[in-house]
Short mmCIF file of C-alpha atoms in Angstrom, two decimals:
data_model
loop_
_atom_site.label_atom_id
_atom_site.label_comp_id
_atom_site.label_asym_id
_atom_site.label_seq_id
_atom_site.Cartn_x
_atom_site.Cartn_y
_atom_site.Cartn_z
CA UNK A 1 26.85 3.94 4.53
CA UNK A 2 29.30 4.62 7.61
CA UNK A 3 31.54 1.50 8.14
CA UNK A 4 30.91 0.75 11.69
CA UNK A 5 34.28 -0.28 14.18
CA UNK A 6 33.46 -3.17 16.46
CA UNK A 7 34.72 -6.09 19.12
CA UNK A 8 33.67 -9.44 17.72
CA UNK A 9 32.58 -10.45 21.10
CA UNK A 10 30.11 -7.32 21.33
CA UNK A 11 28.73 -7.37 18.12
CA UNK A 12 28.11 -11.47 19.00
CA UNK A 13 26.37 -10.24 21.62
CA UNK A 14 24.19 -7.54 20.11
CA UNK A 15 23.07 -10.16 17.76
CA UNK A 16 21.92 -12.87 20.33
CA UNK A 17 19.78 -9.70 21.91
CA UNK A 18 18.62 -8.12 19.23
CA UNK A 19 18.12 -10.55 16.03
CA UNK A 20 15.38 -8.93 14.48
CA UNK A 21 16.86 -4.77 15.23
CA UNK A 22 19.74 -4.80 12.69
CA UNK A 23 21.13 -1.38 11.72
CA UNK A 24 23.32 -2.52 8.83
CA UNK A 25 21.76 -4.07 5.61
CA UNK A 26 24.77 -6.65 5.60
CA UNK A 27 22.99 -7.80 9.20
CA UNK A 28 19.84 -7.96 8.53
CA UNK A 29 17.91 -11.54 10.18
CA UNK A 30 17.64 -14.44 7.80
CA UNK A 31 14.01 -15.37 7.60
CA UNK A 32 15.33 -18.62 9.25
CA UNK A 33 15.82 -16.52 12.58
CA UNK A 34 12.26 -15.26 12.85
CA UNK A 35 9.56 -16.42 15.19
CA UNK A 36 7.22 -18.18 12.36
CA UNK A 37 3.40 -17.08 12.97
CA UNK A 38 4.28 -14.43 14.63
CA UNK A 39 5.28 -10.36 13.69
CA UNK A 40 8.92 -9.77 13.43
CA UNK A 41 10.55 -6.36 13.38
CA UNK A 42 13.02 -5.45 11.19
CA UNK A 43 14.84 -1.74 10.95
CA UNK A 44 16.94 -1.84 7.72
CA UNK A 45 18.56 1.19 7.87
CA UNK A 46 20.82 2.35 5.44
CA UNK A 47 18.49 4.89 3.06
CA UNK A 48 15.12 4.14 5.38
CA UNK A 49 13.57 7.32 7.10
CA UNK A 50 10.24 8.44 7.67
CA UNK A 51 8.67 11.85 6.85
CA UNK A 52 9.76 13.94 9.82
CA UNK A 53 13.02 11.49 9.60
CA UNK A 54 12.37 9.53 12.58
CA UNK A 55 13.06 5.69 12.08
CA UNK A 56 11.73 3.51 9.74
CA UNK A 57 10.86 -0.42 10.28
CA UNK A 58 8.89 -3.40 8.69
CA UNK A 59 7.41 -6.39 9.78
CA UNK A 60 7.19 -10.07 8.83
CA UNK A 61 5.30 -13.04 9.73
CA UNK A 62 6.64 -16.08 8.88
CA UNK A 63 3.49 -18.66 7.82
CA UNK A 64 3.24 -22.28 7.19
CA UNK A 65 3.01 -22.44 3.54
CA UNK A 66 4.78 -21.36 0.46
CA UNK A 67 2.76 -18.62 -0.50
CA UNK A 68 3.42 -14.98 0.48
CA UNK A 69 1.45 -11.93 0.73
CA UNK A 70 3.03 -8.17 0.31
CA UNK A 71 0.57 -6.13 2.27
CA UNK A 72 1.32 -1.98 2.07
CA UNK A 73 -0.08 -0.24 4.99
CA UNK A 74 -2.45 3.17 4.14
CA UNK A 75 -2.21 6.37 6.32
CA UNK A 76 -2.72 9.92 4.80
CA UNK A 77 -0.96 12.14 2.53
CA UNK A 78 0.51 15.56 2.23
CA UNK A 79 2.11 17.88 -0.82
CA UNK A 80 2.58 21.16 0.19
CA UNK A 81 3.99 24.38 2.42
CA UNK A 82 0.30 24.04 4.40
CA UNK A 83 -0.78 20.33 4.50
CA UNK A 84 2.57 18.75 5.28
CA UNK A 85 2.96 21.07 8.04
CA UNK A 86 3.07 19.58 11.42
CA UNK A 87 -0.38 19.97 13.47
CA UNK A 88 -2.30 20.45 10.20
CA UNK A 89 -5.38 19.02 10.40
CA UNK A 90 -8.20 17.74 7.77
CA UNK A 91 -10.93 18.35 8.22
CA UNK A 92 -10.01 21.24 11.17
CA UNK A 93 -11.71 18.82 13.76
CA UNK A 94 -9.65 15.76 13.12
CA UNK A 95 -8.74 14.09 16.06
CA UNK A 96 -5.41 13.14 14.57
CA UNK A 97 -2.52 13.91 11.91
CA UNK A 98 -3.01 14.30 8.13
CA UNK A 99 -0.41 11.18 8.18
CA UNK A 100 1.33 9.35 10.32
CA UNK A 101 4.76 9.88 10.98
CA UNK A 102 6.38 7.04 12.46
CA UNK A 103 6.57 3.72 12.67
CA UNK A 104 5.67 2.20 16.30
CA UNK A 105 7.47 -0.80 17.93
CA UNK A 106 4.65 -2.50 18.71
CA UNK A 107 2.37 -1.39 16.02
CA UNK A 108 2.19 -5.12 14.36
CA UNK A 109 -0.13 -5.34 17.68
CA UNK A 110 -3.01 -3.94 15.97
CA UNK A 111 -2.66 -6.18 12.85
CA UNK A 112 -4.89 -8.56 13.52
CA UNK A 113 -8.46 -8.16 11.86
CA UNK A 114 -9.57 -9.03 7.93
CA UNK A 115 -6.59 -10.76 6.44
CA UNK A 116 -4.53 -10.49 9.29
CA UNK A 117 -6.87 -12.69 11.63
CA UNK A 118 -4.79 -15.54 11.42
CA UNK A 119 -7.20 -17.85 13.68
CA UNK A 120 -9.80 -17.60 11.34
CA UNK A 121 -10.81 -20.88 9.76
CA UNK A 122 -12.62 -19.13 7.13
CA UNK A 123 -9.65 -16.81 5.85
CA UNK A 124 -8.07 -17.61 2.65
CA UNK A 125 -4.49 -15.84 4.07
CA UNK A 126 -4.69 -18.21 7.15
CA UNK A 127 -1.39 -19.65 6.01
CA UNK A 128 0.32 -16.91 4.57
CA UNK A 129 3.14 -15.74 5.17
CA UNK A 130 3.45 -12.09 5.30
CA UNK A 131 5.62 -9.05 4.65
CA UNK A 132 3.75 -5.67 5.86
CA UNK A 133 5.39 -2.58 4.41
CA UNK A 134 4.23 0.32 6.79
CA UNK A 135 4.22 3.78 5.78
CA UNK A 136 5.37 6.93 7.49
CA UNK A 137 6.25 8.88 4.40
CA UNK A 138 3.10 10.74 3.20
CA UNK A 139 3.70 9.80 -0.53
CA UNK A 140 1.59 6.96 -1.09
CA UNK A 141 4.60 4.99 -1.22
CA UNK A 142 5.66 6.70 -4.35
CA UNK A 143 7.71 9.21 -3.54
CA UNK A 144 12.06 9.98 -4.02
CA UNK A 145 12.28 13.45 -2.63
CA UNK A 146 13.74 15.45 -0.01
CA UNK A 147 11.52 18.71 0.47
CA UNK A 148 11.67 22.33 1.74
CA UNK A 149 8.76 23.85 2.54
CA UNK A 150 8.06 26.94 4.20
CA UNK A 151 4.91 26.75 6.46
CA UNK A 152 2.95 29.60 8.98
CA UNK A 153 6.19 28.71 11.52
CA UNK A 154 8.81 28.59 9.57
CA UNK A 155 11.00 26.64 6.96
CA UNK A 156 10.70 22.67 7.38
CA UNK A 157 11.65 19.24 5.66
CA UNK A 158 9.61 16.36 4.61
CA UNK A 159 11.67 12.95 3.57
CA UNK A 160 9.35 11.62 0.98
CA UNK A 161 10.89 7.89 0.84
CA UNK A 162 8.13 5.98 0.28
CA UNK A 163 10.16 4.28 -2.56
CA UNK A 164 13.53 3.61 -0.43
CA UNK A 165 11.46 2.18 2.32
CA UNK A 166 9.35 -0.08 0.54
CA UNK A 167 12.06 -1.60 -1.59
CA UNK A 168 14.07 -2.17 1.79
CA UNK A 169 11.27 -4.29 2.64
CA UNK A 170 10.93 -5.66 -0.77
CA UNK A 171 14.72 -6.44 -1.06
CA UNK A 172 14.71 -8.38 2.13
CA UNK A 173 11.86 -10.83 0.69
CA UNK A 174 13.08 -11.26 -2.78
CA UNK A 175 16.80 -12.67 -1.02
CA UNK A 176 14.71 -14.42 1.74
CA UNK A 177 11.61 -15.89 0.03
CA UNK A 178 13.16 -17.31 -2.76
CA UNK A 179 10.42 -19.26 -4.24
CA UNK A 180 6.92 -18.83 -3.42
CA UNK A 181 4.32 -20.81 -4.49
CA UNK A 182 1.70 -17.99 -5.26
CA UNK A 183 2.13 -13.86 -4.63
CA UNK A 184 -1.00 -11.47 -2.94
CA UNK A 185 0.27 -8.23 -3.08
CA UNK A 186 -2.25 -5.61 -1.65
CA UNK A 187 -2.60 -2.46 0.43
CA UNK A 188 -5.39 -0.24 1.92
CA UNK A 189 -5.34 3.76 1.32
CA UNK A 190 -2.65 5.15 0.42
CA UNK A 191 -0.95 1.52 0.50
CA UNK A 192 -3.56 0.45 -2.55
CA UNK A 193 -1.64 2.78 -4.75
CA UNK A 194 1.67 0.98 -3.09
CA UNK A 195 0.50 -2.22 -4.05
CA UNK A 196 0.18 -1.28 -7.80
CA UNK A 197 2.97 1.11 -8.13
CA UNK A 198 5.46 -1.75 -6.80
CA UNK A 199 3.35 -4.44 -8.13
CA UNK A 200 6.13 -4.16 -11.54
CA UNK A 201 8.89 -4.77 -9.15
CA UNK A 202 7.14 -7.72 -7.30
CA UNK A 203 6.36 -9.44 -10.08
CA UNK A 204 9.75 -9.63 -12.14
CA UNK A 205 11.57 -10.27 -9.35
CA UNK A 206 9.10 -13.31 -8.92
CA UNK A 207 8.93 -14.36 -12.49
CA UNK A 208 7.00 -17.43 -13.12
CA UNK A 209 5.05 -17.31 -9.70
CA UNK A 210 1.22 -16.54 -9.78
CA UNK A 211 0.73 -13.06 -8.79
CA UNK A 212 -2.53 -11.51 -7.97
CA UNK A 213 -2.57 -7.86 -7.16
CA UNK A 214 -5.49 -6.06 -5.35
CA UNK A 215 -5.99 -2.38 -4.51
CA UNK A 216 -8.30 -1.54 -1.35
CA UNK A 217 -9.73 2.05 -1.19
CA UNK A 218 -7.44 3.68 -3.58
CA UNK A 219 -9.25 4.31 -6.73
CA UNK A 220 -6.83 7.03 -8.11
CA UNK A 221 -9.11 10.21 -8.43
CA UNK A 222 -7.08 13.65 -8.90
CA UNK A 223 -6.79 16.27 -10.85
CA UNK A 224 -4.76 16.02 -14.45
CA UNK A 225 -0.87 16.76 -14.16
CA UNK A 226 -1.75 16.95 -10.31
CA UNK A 227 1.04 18.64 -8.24
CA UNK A 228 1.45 16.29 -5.36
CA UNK A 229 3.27 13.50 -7.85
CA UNK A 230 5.85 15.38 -9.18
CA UNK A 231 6.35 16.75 -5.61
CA UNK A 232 6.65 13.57 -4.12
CA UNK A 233 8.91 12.03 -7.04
CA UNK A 234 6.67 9.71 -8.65
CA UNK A 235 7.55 9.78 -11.62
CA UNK A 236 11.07 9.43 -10.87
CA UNK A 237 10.72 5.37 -10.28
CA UNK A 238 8.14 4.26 -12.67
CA UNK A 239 9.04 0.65 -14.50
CA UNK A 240 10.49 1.86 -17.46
CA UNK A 241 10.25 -1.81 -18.78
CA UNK A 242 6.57 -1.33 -18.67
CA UNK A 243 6.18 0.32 -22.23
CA UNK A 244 3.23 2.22 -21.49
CA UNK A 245 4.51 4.00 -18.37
CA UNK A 246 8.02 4.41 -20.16
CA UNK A 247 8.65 8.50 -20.69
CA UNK A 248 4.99 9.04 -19.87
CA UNK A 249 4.42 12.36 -19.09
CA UNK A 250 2.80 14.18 -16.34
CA UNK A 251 -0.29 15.41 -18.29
CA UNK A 252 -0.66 11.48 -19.62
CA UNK A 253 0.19 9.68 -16.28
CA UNK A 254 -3.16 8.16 -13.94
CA UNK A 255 -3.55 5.66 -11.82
CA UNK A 256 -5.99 4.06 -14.18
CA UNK A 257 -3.00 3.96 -16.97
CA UNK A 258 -0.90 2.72 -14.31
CA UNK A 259 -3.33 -0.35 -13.75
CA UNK A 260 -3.80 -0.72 -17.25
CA UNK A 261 -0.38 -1.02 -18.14
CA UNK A 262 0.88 -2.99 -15.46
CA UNK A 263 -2.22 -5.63 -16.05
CA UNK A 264 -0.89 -5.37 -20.03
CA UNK A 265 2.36 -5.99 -19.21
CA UNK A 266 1.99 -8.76 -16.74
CA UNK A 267 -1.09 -10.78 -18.61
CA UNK A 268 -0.85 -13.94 -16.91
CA UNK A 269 -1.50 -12.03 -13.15
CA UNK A 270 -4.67 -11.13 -11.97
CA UNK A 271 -5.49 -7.20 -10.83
CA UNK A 272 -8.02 -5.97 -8.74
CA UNK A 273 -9.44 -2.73 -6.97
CA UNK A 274 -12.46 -2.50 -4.28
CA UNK A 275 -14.30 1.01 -3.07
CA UNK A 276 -17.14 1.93 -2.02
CA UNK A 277 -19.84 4.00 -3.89
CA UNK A 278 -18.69 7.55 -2.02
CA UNK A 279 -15.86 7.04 0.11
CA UNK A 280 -15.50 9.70 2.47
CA UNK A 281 -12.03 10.01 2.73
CA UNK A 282 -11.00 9.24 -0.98
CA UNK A 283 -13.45 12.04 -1.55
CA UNK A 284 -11.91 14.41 1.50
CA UNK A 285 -8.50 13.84 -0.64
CA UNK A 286 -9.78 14.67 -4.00
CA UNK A 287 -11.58 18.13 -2.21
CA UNK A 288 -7.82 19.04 -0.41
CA UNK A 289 -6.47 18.32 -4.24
CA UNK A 290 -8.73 20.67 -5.74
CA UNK A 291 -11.46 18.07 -6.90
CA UNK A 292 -14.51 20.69 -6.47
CA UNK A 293 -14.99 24.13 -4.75
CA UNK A 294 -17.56 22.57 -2.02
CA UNK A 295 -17.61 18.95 -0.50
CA UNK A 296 -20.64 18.31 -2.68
CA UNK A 297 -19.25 19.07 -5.98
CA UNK A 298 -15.93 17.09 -5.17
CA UNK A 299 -18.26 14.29 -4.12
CA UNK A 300 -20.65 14.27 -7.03
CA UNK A 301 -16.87 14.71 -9.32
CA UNK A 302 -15.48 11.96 -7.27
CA UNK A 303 -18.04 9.47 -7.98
CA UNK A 304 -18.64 10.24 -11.58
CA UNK A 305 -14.71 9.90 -11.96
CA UNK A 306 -14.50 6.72 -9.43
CA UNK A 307 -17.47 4.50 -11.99
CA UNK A 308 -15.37 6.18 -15.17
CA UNK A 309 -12.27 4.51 -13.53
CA UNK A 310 -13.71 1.53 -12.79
CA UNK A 311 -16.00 1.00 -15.41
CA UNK A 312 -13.26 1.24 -17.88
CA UNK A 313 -10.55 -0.85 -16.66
CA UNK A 314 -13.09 -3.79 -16.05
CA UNK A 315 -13.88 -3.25 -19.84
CA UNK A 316 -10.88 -3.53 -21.23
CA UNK A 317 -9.27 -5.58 -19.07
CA UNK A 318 -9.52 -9.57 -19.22
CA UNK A 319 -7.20 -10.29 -16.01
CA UNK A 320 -8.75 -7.19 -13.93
CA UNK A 321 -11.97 -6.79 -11.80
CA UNK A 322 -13.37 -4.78 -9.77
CA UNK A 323 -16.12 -4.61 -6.42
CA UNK A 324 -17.70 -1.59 -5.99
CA UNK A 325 -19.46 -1.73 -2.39
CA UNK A 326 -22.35 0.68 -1.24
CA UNK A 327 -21.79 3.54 1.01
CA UNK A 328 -19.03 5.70 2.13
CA UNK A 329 -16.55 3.73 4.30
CA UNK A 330 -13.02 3.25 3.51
CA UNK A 331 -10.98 -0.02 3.22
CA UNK A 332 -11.95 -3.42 3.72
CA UNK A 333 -9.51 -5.54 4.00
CA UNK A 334 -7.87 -5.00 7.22
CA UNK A 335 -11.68 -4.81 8.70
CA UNK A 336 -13.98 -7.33 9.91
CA UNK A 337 -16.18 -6.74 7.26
CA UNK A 338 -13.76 -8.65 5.09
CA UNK A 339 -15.66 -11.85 6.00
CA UNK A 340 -19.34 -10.01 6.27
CA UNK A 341 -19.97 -7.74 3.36
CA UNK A 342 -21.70 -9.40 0.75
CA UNK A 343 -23.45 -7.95 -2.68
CA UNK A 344 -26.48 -9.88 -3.36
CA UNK A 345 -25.56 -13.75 -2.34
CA UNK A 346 -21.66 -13.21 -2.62
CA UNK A 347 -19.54 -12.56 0.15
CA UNK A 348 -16.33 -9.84 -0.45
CA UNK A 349 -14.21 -12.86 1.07
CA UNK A 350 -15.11 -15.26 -1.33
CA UNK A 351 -15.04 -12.41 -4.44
CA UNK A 352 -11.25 -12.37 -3.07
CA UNK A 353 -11.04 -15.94 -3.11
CA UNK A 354 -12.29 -15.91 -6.62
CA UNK A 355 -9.65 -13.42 -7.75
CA UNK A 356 -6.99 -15.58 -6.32
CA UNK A 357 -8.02 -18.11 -8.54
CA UNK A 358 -8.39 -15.56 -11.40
CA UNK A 359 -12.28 -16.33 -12.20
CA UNK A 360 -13.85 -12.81 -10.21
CA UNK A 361 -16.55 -11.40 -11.75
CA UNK A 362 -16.98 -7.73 -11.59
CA UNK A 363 -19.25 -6.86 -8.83
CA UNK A 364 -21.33 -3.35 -8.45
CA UNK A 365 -23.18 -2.68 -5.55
CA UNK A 366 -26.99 -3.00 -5.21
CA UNK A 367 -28.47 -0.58 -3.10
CA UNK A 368 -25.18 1.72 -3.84
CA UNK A 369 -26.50 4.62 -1.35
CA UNK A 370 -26.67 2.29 1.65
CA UNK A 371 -24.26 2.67 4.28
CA UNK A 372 -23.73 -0.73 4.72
CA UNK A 373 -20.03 -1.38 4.91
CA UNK A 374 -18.32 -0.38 8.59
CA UNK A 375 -20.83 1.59 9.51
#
C-alpha cells in the first residue's frame, strides 16, 4: 500500500466531509460514526477492485439490535476469452451485461424489498443490522485471479477478486461488530454461493454465536472439474481447517460437498438453500457451462441434478434444509414474494423464521410446474 503524505489540518478536514469514503484501511469509519438505520458507504481500498478494475465499495446499516446479517449480493458470471468479454450478451437479446461491473454510489437505493424492507412489521430482519457485500467481480465471490484473455477485439483483463473484496467487507465487521447476538449470513445468485463459500470464515471468526446460513437461487449445478473455478481461483481460498474441503481436488470439489462439509464442520449452525423447480437463469448458466447441447436438455439435466442436490443434502444432513418452490423464477429473498409465497399453509417467511430457530422442515413444492413465484 502507498504511504500517503499529508497536512494534519487537511486530512481533519477530509474526514469531517467524507466519514464513510476512506481510501486507507487504517481510516476506515468506526461503526460508531455511521448513520444507524440507514445505508452507509464504505470504499476500503487497499486490494479492492472490481472486474474491469473500476472501484469497489460496501455498505452497512447499522440496526437496533445485536444481531447481524451478512447479505452477498448476486449478479452474473463469466470464465472465458468470449463470455467475459465486454458487450457479450446471454441470451443475444439481453437487455443488459452478463455481470455487472461496478459498484454504484447510490446503489444501496434499491435495497429495500424482502429482507431489506425495514418498515415491515412482519419481517424477521426488521432489526438487523446489516453488512451487504456487493459484487462486481464475476466469480461468484470466489475468485483470486488476475486474467488475460484474448477476445474478437483484442487482448483484455478481468480482476477476479471476489475473495479480496468480500473479506474487506468481512474484516471491517469482525473488528466492528464484536459480539453479536445471532449471525444470518445469506446471498441471492451468485451471492448464495458467497454466502456458503465464506460462511467458514464467518463463523470462526464468530465462534460461539448462533449462525444460520441460507443460500437463495444458487443450487450449485455444473459440470465435473468445471473450468470456470479453477479460472476464477476457487480453489485457491478454500478453509483448509474444514477437513473435507482440505486438498480436495478439482474432479472431487461441488457445491453440494462444500455444503456438506461446512454443515459437518460447523454442527451446531443451521444451513439452508431455496430454488425453484426450473430456474431459468440457474438453468441459462448450466447451458453457457456446457450443461446440455439444447436449452431443453440442460433444463431437463438441470432439474434432475438440482432434486439430486437437494434431495441428498436434506438426507444426510440434521442441521440443513431445504425449500424447493414451483416454477422458474430466480431468488426470493430480496423480492416481495419473501412475505407471499407459501407451499401448502406455510409461508417462505415463516420457513425462514423456522430456520432461524433451527426447527425448518424440508419443504418441496406442490404443484412444482406452476409459475407461481415472481411471475
Amino acid at each position: 500500500m502507498k504511504k500517503l503524505l499529508f497536512v494534519p489540518v487537511l486530512l481533519l478536514l477530509l474526514v469531517a466531509l467524507t466519514p464513510v469514503m476512506a481510501q486507507d484501511a487504517a481510516t476506515l469509519p468506526a461503526l460508531d460514526e455511521l448513520a444507524t438505520g440507514e445505508w452507509n458507504r464504505i470504499v476500503p481500498g487497499g486490494d479492492t477492485i472490481c472486474a474491469r478494475g473500476g472501484e469497489y465499495s460496501f455498505f452497512v446499516r447499522p440496526g437496533e439490535s445485536d444481531d447481524l446479517m451478512i447479505y452477498f449480493q448476486g449478479g452474473g458470471a463469466c470464465w472465458n476469452g468470449v463470455n467475459c468479454e465486454e458487450g457479450f450478451r446471454f441470451p443475444p437479446d439481453a437487455e443488459g451485461p452478463l455481470f455487472k461491473e461496478a459498484v454504484a454510489e447510490n446503489e444501496s437505493d434499491s435495497y429495500n424489498q424482502g429482507v431489506f424492507d425495514f418498515e415491515n412489521a412482519d419481517n424477521p430482519f426488521a432489526d438487523y443490522s446489516v453488512v451487504y457485500v456487493p459484487y462486481c467481480t464475476a466469480d461468484v465471490h470466489t475468485g483470486d485471479a488476475q486474467v488475460e484473455f484474448e477476445g474478437q477485439n483484442g487482448s483484455y483483463t478481468i480482476n477476479f477478486n471476489g475473495v479480496n473484496n468480500a473479506r474487506s467487507a468481512l474484516n471491517w465487521a469482525y473488528e466492528n461488530f464484536t459480539e453479536p447476538s445471532s449471525l444470518f449470513i445469506a446471498g441471492g445468485s451468485a451471492g448464495a454461493y458467497g454466502s456458503i463459500y465464506h460462511a467458514a470464515d464467518i463463523i470462526t471468526n464468530y465462534e460461539g454465536v448462533p449462525a444460520t446460513q441460507l443460500g437463495d437461487a444458487g443450487v450449485g449445478v455444473t459440470p465435473r472439474a468445471w473450468e470456470g473455478l479453477a479460472t476464477w481461483g476457487l480453489y485457491d481460498n478454500l478453509p483448509d481447517y474444514v477437513e473435507e474441503l482440505a486438498d480436495i481436488t478439482p474432479e472431487r470439489y461441488s457445491i453440494r460437498l462444500h455444503y456438506a462439509a461446512t454443515a459437518r464442520a460447523f454442527p451446531e449452525n443451521q444451513f439452508g438453500m431455496y430454488t425453484t423447480w426450473t430456474d431459468g437463469v440457474q438453468i441459462g448458466f448450466f447451458l453457457l457451462q456446457g450443461g446440455g447441447a439444447s436449452p431443453q436438455e440442460a433444463g431437463a439435466n438441470w432439474v434432475a441434478t438440482s432434486r439430486s442436490i437437494m434431495s441428498g443434502l436434506q438426507g444426510s444432513l440434521n442441521n440443513f434444509a431445504g425449500f424447493t418452490s414451483g416454477g422458474s423464477a430466480h431468488t426470493i429473498l430480496d423480492t416481495p414474494d419473501f412475505y407471499t409465497y407459501e407451499v401448502g399453509d406455510l409461508r417462505f417467511r415463516d420457513w425462514v423464521a423456522d430456520l432461524l430457530a433451527s426447527e425448518a422442515s424440508n419443504i418441496l413444492c406442490i404443484d412444482c410446474a406452476n409459475a407461481d413465484v415472481g411471475e
